[in-house]
């Protein structure tokens, strides 16, 4: 679903971020959800280095994404995904047990896996610091154990609980974050690696990723013209 600036759903995103963050900013999550459901959305772009003062009333830390859906404003990507997924059984099944499992996996991705991957990312960028060197072995062991349990839960299934759901969407975006470090924790776990590849091969993900990257390319093109 192409971006439609007349849509009643608006996703706030950054107009540009450094290269290492491109393709990983969390507005990718609601973009992907919208693409899975065929839901049109508009973009509101803000400057990462000069965020509007009033934006902090919408998002206390000035982060993205924030969405406005027919006048209902929501921040935090997990809350946004839960809201959007509720619009369509493609991401959140009507069956009570399957719905509960999809929601559980959404929260598991954001609470049981992502915090440790983010710590590993911080550890990577601070790798020359003594504290980072001391923390790294136990961090890798702990996160590795969590990923092992996740792979056990996945088993031979294509997705975490039957058909692709908002839980898989969240988990796939979280697992991608492991590629920001010098330690590939996914490839050494074949079932998880195949699962991640399967999720990222979905056409909706590719469209969402391209939508985010196209914003950065346009910004960089304008900057080059302005510099001449």
PDB file of C-alpha atoms in Angstrom, residues 34-116:
ATOM      1  CA  UNK A  34      -0.112  -1.308   7.448  1.00  0.00           C
ATOM      2  CA  UNK A  35       1.374  -3.069   4.433  1.00  0.00           C
ATOM      3  CA  UNK A  36       0.227  -6.469   5.691  1.00  0.00           C
ATOM      4  CA  UNK A  37      -3.321  -5.175   6.045  1.00  0.00           C
ATOM      5  CA  UNK A  38      -3.394  -3.004   2.932  1.00  0.00           C
ATOM      6  CA  UNK A  39      -3.980   0.040   5.125  1.00  0.00           C
ATOM      7  CA  UNK A  40      -3.093   3.436   3.657  1.00  0.00           C
ATOM      8  CA  UNK A  41      -1.097   5.830   5.821  1.00  0.00           C
ATOM      9  CA  UNK A  42       0.377   9.302   5.589  1.00  0.00           C
ATOM     10  CA  UNK A  43       3.878  10.273   6.707  1.00  0.00           C
ATOM     11  CA  UNK A  44       4.740  13.097   9.080  1.00  0.00           C
ATOM     12  CA  UNK A  45       8.487  13.602   9.018  1.00  0.00           C
ATOM     13  CA  UNK A  46      10.455  15.356  11.759  1.00  0.00           C
ATOM     14  CA  UNK A  47      14.125  16.265  12.030  1.00  0.00           C
ATOM     15  CA  UNK A  48      16.046  13.895  14.292  1.00  0.00           C
ATOM     16  CA  UNK A  49      18.426  16.709  15.287  1.00  0.00           C
ATOM     17  CA  UNK A  50      15.776  19.401  15.725  1.00  0.00           C
ATOM     18  CA  UNK A  51      12.582  17.826  16.996  1.00  0.00           C
ATOM     19  CA  UNK A  52       9.671  20.231  17.448  1.00  0.00           C
ATOM     20  CA  UNK A  53       9.243  21.293  21.060  1.00  0.00           C
ATOM     21  CA  UNK A  54       5.554  20.391  21.056  1.00  0.00           C
ATOM     22  CA  UNK A  55       6.343  16.869  19.828  1.00  0.00           C
ATOM     23  CA  UNK A  56       7.436  15.966  23.370  1.00  0.00           C
ATOM     24  CA  UNK A  57       3.822  16.301  24.433  1.00  0.00           C
ATOM     25  CA  UNK A  58       3.027  13.446  22.051  1.00  0.00           C
ATOM     26  CA  UNK A  59       6.102  11.331  22.810  1.00  0.00           C
ATOM     27  CA  UNK A  60       7.811  12.201  26.117  1.00  0.00           C
ATOM     28  CA  UNK A  61      11.280  11.238  24.844  1.00  0.00           C
ATOM     29  CA  UNK A  62      10.911  12.606  21.342  1.00  0.00           C
ATOM     30  CA  UNK A  63      11.176   9.178  19.754  1.00  0.00           C
ATOM     31  CA  UNK A  64       9.377   7.689  16.784  1.00  0.00           C
ATOM     32  CA  UNK A  65       6.970   6.291  15.881  1.00  0.00           C
ATOM     33  CA  UNK A  66       3.855   8.092  16.945  1.00  0.00           C
ATOM     34  CA  UNK A  67       0.643   7.508  15.051  1.00  0.00           C
ATOM     35  CA  UNK A  68      -2.572   9.467  14.743  1.00  0.00           C
ATOM     36  CA  UNK A  69      -5.470   7.274  13.669  1.00  0.00           C
ATOM     37  CA  UNK A  70      -8.603   9.286  12.967  1.00  0.00           C
ATOM     38  CA  UNK A  71      -7.653  11.626  15.814  1.00  0.00           C
ATOM     39  CA  UNK A  72      -6.496   8.909  18.247  1.00  0.00           C
ATOM     40  CA  UNK A  73      -2.809   9.449  19.094  1.00  0.00           C
ATOM     41  CA  UNK A  74      -0.606   6.551  20.223  1.00  0.00           C
ATOM     42  CA  UNK A  75       3.106   6.260  21.008  1.00  0.00           C
ATOM     43  CA  UNK A  76       5.382   3.260  21.671  1.00  0.00           C
ATOM     44  CA  UNK A  77       5.718   0.761  18.844  1.00  0.00           C
ATOM     45  CA  UNK A  78       4.234  -2.141  20.830  1.00  0.00           C
ATOM     46  CA  UNK A  79       1.084  -0.191  21.688  1.00  0.00           C
ATOM     47  CA  UNK A  80       0.853   0.989  18.091  1.00  0.00           C
ATOM     48  CA  UNK A  81       1.177  -2.550  16.730  1.00  0.00           C
ATOM     49  CA  UNK A  82      -1.505  -3.825  19.088  1.00  0.00           C
ATOM     50  CA  UNK A  83      -3.835  -1.022  18.015  1.00  0.00           C
ATOM     51  CA  UNK A  84      -3.238  -1.524  14.298  1.00  0.00           C
ATOM     52  CA  UNK A  85      -3.408  -5.324  14.442  1.00  0.00           C
ATOM     53  CA  UNK A  86      -6.832  -5.098  16.041  1.00  0.00           C
ATOM     54  CA  UNK A  87      -8.178  -3.748  12.768  1.00  0.00           C
ATOM     55  CA  UNK A  88      -7.721  -6.983  10.813  1.00  0.00           C
ATOM     56  CA  UNK A  89      -7.602 -10.723  11.502  1.00  0.00           C
ATOM     57  CA  UNK A  90      -4.568 -10.940   9.229  1.00  0.00           C
ATOM     58  CA  UNK A  91      -2.427  -9.873  12.183  1.00  0.00           C
ATOM     59  CA  UNK A  92      -4.625 -10.569  15.201  1.00  0.00           C
ATOM     60  CA  UNK A  93      -6.890 -13.647  14.910  1.00  0.00           C
ATOM     61  CA  UNK A  94     -10.476 -13.559  16.121  1.00  0.00           C
ATOM     62  CA  UNK A  95     -10.158 -16.945  17.844  1.00  0.00           C
ATOM     63  CA  UNK A  96      -9.590 -16.100  21.540  1.00  0.00           C
ATOM     64  CA  UNK A  97      -6.707 -18.517  22.128  1.00  0.00           C
ATOM     65  CA  UNK A  98      -4.863 -17.662  18.917  1.00  0.00           C
ATOM     66  CA  UNK A  99      -5.422 -13.967  19.605  1.00  0.00           C
ATOM     67  CA  UNK A 100      -3.996 -14.354  23.106  1.00  0.00           C
ATOM     68  CA  UNK A 101      -0.950 -16.199  21.747  1.00  0.00           C
ATOM     69  CA  UNK A 102      -0.289 -13.516  19.128  1.00  0.00           C
ATOM     70  CA  UNK A 103      -0.442 -10.812  21.795  1.00  0.00           C
ATOM     71  CA  UNK A 104       1.802 -12.872  24.061  1.00  0.00           C
ATOM     72  CA  UNK A 105       4.437 -13.184  21.331  1.00  0.00           C
ATOM     73  CA  UNK A 106       4.225  -9.449  20.660  1.00  0.00           C
ATOM     74  CA  UNK A 107       5.062  -8.715  24.286  1.00  0.00           C
ATOM     75  CA  UNK A 108       7.657 -11.481  24.407  1.00  0.00           C
ATOM     76  CA  UNK A 109       9.524  -9.911  21.490  1.00  0.00           C
ATOM     77  CA  UNK A 110       9.618  -6.497  23.127  1.00  0.00           C
ATOM     78  CA  UNK A 111      10.178  -7.600  26.742  1.00  0.00           C
ATOM     79  CA  UNK A 112      11.974 -10.956  26.712  1.00  0.00           C
ATOM     80  CA  UNK A 113      14.308 -10.536  23.717  1.00  0.00           C
ATOM     81  CA  UNK A 114      14.716  -6.909  22.651  1.00  0.00           C
ATOM     82  CA  UNK A 115      16.122  -5.425  25.899  1.00  0.00           C
ATOM     83  CA  UNK A 116      19.039  -7.857  25.813  1.00  0.00           C
TER      84      UNK A 116
END
